[in-house]
């Protein structure tokens, strides 16, 4: 899934697009947020959705050059919240079994549904392990992978 998305961005040198991140930053938390587990158990393609989770799920949750990243279900603790864990990258959730069933890909998209060509960290000031609430539409691919095409992101403080 991630390789497929990264493969769409195959030009060696792309123009950097100035994108106003404030257009995608929600100033208040949208109501009705569901967990990633709930999303994965009942989402249908093109459903409007509000989902909550934590940024992570791999050592590198960010898709380079795109506003896309993986997000874990918030009910699962990252490794640094487990006793006696010295993991240098707790956002990779290496301590968690069946990782793919507990995460989803978030793509902050333009009006055409295409991921913005700027990193999510730069665009929205995001970092690993932040709890965020994402508002958008469900996207199911032919293999059944679930992504959320985000129109807005709220960062819980």
PDB file of C-alpha atoms in Angstrom:
ATOM      1  CA  UNK A   1       0.000   0.000   0.000  1.00  0.00           C
ATOM      2  CA  UNK A   2       2.670   2.489   1.010  1.00  0.00           C
ATOM      3  CA  UNK A   3       4.938   1.410  -1.870  1.00  0.00           C
ATOM      4  CA  UNK A   4       2.079   1.911  -4.295  1.00  0.00           C
ATOM      5  CA  UNK A   5       1.437   5.422  -3.038  1.00  0.00           C
ATOM      6  CA  UNK A   6       5.129   6.311  -3.064  1.00  0.00           C
ATOM      7  CA  UNK A   7       5.427   4.898  -6.570  1.00  0.00           C
ATOM      8  CA  UNK A   8       2.934   7.465  -7.829  1.00  0.00           C
ATOM      9  CA  UNK A   9       5.446  10.120  -6.946  1.00  0.00           C
ATOM     10  CA  UNK A  10       8.220   8.904  -9.242  1.00  0.00           C
ATOM     11  CA  UNK A  11       9.627  12.100 -10.705  1.00  0.00           C
ATOM     12  CA  UNK A  12      13.153  12.599  -9.440  1.00  0.00           C
ATOM     13  CA  UNK A  13      12.727  16.339  -9.044  1.00  0.00           C
ATOM     14  CA  UNK A  14       9.306  17.794  -8.458  1.00  0.00           C
ATOM     15  CA  UNK A  15       8.312  21.369  -8.103  1.00  0.00           C
ATOM     16  CA  UNK A  16       7.443  22.260  -4.576  1.00  0.00           C
ATOM     17  CA  UNK A  17       3.935  23.533  -4.278  1.00  0.00           C
ATOM     18  CA  UNK A  18       3.119  26.178  -1.724  1.00  0.00           C
ATOM     19  CA  UNK A  19       0.126  24.808   0.129  1.00  0.00           C
ATOM     20  CA  UNK A  20      -1.595  26.620   2.967  1.00  0.00           C
ATOM     21  CA  UNK A  21      -1.688  24.064   5.781  1.00  0.00           C
ATOM     22  CA  UNK A  22      -4.261  26.093   7.700  1.00  0.00           C
ATOM     23  CA  UNK A  23      -6.850  25.023   5.112  1.00  0.00           C
ATOM     24  CA  UNK A  24      -6.540  21.469   6.488  1.00  0.00           C
ATOM     25  CA  UNK A  25      -6.149  22.241  10.215  1.00  0.00           C
ATOM     26  CA  UNK A  26      -9.391  21.964  12.140  1.00  0.00           C
ATOM     27  CA  UNK A  27      -9.728  24.432  15.022  1.00  0.00           C
ATOM     28  CA  UNK A  28     -12.199  22.266  16.914  1.00  0.00           C
ATOM     29  CA  UNK A  29     -12.541  18.531  17.232  1.00  0.00           C
ATOM     30  CA  UNK A  30     -15.234  17.089  14.985  1.00  0.00           C
ATOM     31  CA  UNK A  31     -17.915  15.041  16.750  1.00  0.00           C
ATOM     32  CA  UNK A  32     -18.520  11.350  16.285  1.00  0.00           C
ATOM     33  CA  UNK A  33     -14.948  10.083  15.954  1.00  0.00           C
ATOM     34  CA  UNK A  34     -14.589   6.317  15.646  1.00  0.00           C
ATOM     35  CA  UNK A  35     -11.547   4.146  16.237  1.00  0.00           C
ATOM     36  CA  UNK A  36      -9.454   2.638  13.464  1.00  0.00           C
ATOM     37  CA  UNK A  37     -10.730  -0.802  14.492  1.00  0.00           C
ATOM     38  CA  UNK A  38     -14.308   0.417  13.991  1.00  0.00           C
ATOM     39  CA  UNK A  39     -13.311   1.954  10.667  1.00  0.00           C
ATOM     40  CA  UNK A  40     -11.730  -1.295   9.477  1.00  0.00           C
ATOM     41  CA  UNK A  41     -14.752  -3.350  10.572  1.00  0.00           C
ATOM     42  CA  UNK A  42     -17.493  -1.390   8.865  1.00  0.00           C
ATOM     43  CA  UNK A  43     -16.227   1.211   6.433  1.00  0.00           C
ATOM     44  CA  UNK A  44     -17.556   1.373   2.931  1.00  0.00           C
ATOM     45  CA  UNK A  45     -15.879   3.106   0.011  1.00  0.00           C
ATOM     46  CA  UNK A  46     -16.595   6.848  -0.117  1.00  0.00           C
ATOM     47  CA  UNK A  47     -18.231   6.960   3.362  1.00  0.00           C
ATOM     48  CA  UNK A  48     -17.792  10.238   5.231  1.00  0.00           C
ATOM     49  CA  UNK A  49     -15.834   9.455   8.372  1.00  0.00           C
ATOM     50  CA  UNK A  50     -14.240  10.982  11.459  1.00  0.00           C
ATOM     51  CA  UNK A  51     -11.539   8.740  12.910  1.00  0.00           C
ATOM     52  CA  UNK A  52      -9.164   9.101  15.862  1.00  0.00           C
ATOM     53  CA  UNK A  53      -5.732   7.529  16.261  1.00  0.00           C
ATOM     54  CA  UNK A  54      -2.031   8.061  16.887  1.00  0.00           C
ATOM     55  CA  UNK A  55       0.552   8.741  14.224  1.00  0.00           C
ATOM     56  CA  UNK A  56       2.756   5.673  13.866  1.00  0.00           C
ATOM     57  CA  UNK A  57       2.748   2.045  12.882  1.00  0.00           C
ATOM     58  CA  UNK A  58       6.215   1.842  11.364  1.00  0.00           C
ATOM     59  CA  UNK A  59       9.698   3.257  11.878  1.00  0.00           C
ATOM     60  CA  UNK A  60       8.926   5.762   9.115  1.00  0.00           C
ATOM     61  CA  UNK A  61       5.181   6.517   9.207  1.00  0.00           C
ATOM     62  CA  UNK A  62       5.576   9.437   6.760  1.00  0.00           C
ATOM     63  CA  UNK A  63       5.345   9.117   2.977  1.00  0.00           C
ATOM     64  CA  UNK A  64       8.197  11.284   1.727  1.00  0.00           C
ATOM     65  CA  UNK A  65       7.091  14.226  -0.384  1.00  0.00           C
ATOM     66  CA  UNK A  66       3.373  13.647   0.214  1.00  0.00           C
ATOM     67  CA  UNK A  67       0.937  14.542   2.956  1.00  0.00           C
ATOM     68  CA  UNK A  68       0.347  10.908   3.801  1.00  0.00           C
ATOM     69  CA  UNK A  69       1.157   8.832   6.864  1.00  0.00           C
ATOM     70  CA  UNK A  70       0.088   5.791   8.848  1.00  0.00           C
ATOM     71  CA  UNK A  71      -2.050   6.034  11.950  1.00  0.00           C
ATOM     72  CA  UNK A  72      -2.586   3.415  14.672  1.00  0.00           C
ATOM     73  CA  UNK A  73      -5.709   2.653  16.644  1.00  0.00           C
ATOM     74  CA  UNK A  74      -5.446   4.691  19.843  1.00  0.00           C
ATOM     75  CA  UNK A  75      -6.393   1.735  22.066  1.00  0.00           C
ATOM     76  CA  UNK A  76      -2.985   0.109  21.515  1.00  0.00           C
ATOM     77  CA  UNK A  77      -0.106   1.580  23.522  1.00  0.00           C
ATOM     78  CA  UNK A  78       3.147   2.439  21.763  1.00  0.00           C
ATOM     79  CA  UNK A  79       6.186   0.577  23.000  1.00  0.00           C
ATOM     80  CA  UNK A  80       7.378   3.451  25.236  1.00  0.00           C
ATOM     81  CA  UNK A  81       4.205   3.096  27.313  1.00  0.00           C
ATOM     82  CA  UNK A  82       5.059  -0.505  28.189  1.00  0.00           C
ATOM     83  CA  UNK A  83       7.159  -1.191  31.261  1.00  0.00           C
ATOM     84  CA  UNK A  84      10.885  -1.782  30.748  1.00  0.00           C
ATOM     85  CA  UNK A  85      10.804  -0.941  27.040  1.00  0.00           C
ATOM     86  CA  UNK A  86      13.832   0.928  25.736  1.00  0.00           C
ATOM     87  CA  UNK A  87      12.720   1.166  22.100  1.00  0.00           C
ATOM     88  CA  UNK A  88      14.278   4.194  20.329  1.00  0.00           C
ATOM     89  CA  UNK A  89      11.319   4.399  17.904  1.00  0.00           C
ATOM     90  CA  UNK A  90       8.230   3.641  20.030  1.00  0.00           C
ATOM     91  CA  UNK A  91       5.922   4.908  17.262  1.00  0.00           C
ATOM     92  CA  UNK A  92       6.755   1.793  15.193  1.00  0.00           C
ATOM     93  CA  UNK A  93       4.636  -0.322  17.580  1.00  0.00           C
ATOM     94  CA  UNK A  94       7.079  -3.224  17.098  1.00  0.00           C
ATOM     95  CA  UNK A  95       5.658  -4.684  20.305  1.00  0.00           C
ATOM     96  CA  UNK A  96       2.212  -5.094  18.696  1.00  0.00           C
ATOM     97  CA  UNK A  97       1.094  -8.269  16.905  1.00  0.00           C
ATOM     98  CA  UNK A  98      -0.967  -8.147  13.692  1.00  0.00           C
ATOM     99  CA  UNK A  99       0.030  -4.545  13.079  1.00  0.00           C
ATOM    100  CA  UNK A 100      -1.675  -4.074   9.664  1.00  0.00           C
ATOM    101  CA  UNK A 101      -5.113  -4.769  11.146  1.00  0.00           C
ATOM    102  CA  UNK A 102      -4.657  -1.959  13.668  1.00  0.00           C
ATOM    103  CA  UNK A 103      -3.633   0.884  11.383  1.00  0.00           C
ATOM    104  CA  UNK A 104      -4.711   2.840   8.347  1.00  0.00           C
ATOM    105  CA  UNK A 105      -3.172   5.186   5.819  1.00  0.00           C
ATOM    106  CA  UNK A 106      -4.168   8.845   5.985  1.00  0.00           C
ATOM    107  CA  UNK A 107      -3.798  11.000   2.864  1.00  0.00           C
ATOM    108  CA  UNK A 108      -4.379  14.748   3.139  1.00  0.00           C
ATOM    109  CA  UNK A 109      -5.844  15.487  -0.276  1.00  0.00           C
ATOM    110  CA  UNK A 110      -6.711  18.339  -2.602  1.00  0.00           C
ATOM    111  CA  UNK A 111     -10.135  18.915  -4.176  1.00  0.00           C
ATOM    112  CA  UNK A 112      -9.368  16.219  -6.784  1.00  0.00           C
ATOM    113  CA  UNK A 113      -8.637  13.596  -4.101  1.00  0.00           C
ATOM    114  CA  UNK A 114      -4.881  13.612  -4.754  1.00  0.00           C
ATOM    115  CA  UNK A 115      -2.377  13.680  -1.848  1.00  0.00           C
ATOM    116  CA  UNK A 116      -0.740  17.067  -1.433  1.00  0.00           C
ATOM    117  CA  UNK A 117       2.880  17.133  -2.572  1.00  0.00           C
ATOM    118  CA  UNK A 118       4.272  18.377   0.722  1.00  0.00           C
ATOM    119  CA  UNK A 119       5.118  16.335   3.809  1.00  0.00           C
ATOM    120  CA  UNK A 120       2.426  16.146   6.489  1.00  0.00           C
ATOM    121  CA  UNK A 121       4.975  17.146   9.124  1.00  0.00           C
ATOM    122  CA  UNK A 122       5.691  20.365   7.259  1.00  0.00           C
ATOM    123  CA  UNK A 123       2.096  21.025   6.185  1.00  0.00           C
ATOM    124  CA  UNK A 124       0.406  20.439   9.540  1.00  0.00           C
ATOM    125  CA  UNK A 125       3.206  20.375  12.112  1.00  0.00           C
ATOM    126  CA  UNK A 126       2.548  16.721  12.925  1.00  0.00           C
ATOM    127  CA  UNK A 127       4.899  14.376  14.763  1.00  0.00           C
ATOM    128  CA  UNK A 128       5.043  10.724  15.736  1.00  0.00           C
ATOM    129  CA  UNK A 129       2.674   9.523  18.478  1.00  0.00           C
ATOM    130  CA  UNK A 130       0.403  12.585  18.336  1.00  0.00           C
ATOM    131  CA  UNK A 131      -3.239  11.767  18.805  1.00  0.00           C
ATOM    132  CA  UNK A 132      -5.199  13.276  15.955  1.00  0.00           C
ATOM    133  CA  UNK A 133      -8.768  13.294  14.701  1.00  0.00           C
ATOM    134  CA  UNK A 134      -9.129  13.054  10.930  1.00  0.00           C
ATOM    135  CA  UNK A 135     -12.201  14.047   8.951  1.00  0.00           C
ATOM    136  CA  UNK A 136     -12.533  12.731   5.417  1.00  0.00           C
ATOM    137  CA  UNK A 137     -13.756   9.995   3.089  1.00  0.00           C
ATOM    138  CA  UNK A 138     -13.020   6.278   3.131  1.00  0.00           C
ATOM    139  CA  UNK A 139     -11.091   4.887   0.190  1.00  0.00           C
ATOM    140  CA  UNK A 140     -10.995   1.132  -0.371  1.00  0.00           C
ATOM    141  CA  UNK A 141      -8.628  -0.251  -2.995  1.00  0.00           C
ATOM    142  CA  UNK A 142      -9.137  -3.446  -4.988  1.00  0.00           C
ATOM    143  CA  UNK A 143      -7.154  -5.436  -2.414  1.00  0.00           C
ATOM    144  CA  UNK A 144      -9.437  -4.211   0.400  1.00  0.00           C
ATOM    145  CA  UNK A 145      -6.911  -1.814   1.984  1.00  0.00           C
ATOM    146  CA  UNK A 146      -8.525   1.111   3.782  1.00  0.00           C
ATOM    147  CA  UNK A 147      -7.288   4.687   3.547  1.00  0.00           C
ATOM    148  CA  UNK A 148      -8.838   7.936   4.649  1.00  0.00           C
ATOM    149  CA  UNK A 149      -8.755  10.860   2.217  1.00  0.00           C
ATOM    150  CA  UNK A 150      -8.485  13.637   4.770  1.00  0.00           C
ATOM    151  CA  UNK A 151     -10.090  17.025   4.301  1.00  0.00           C
ATOM    152  CA  UNK A 152      -9.235  18.142   7.832  1.00  0.00           C
ATOM    153  CA  UNK A 153      -7.039  17.194  10.783  1.00  0.00           C
ATOM    154  CA  UNK A 154      -7.475  18.142  14.434  1.00  0.00           C
ATOM    155  CA  UNK A 155      -4.518  17.690  16.809  1.00  0.00           C
ATOM    156  CA  UNK A 156      -5.507  16.722  20.347  1.00  0.00           C
ATOM    157  CA  UNK A 157      -3.461  18.577  22.938  1.00  0.00           C
TER     158      UNK A 157
END
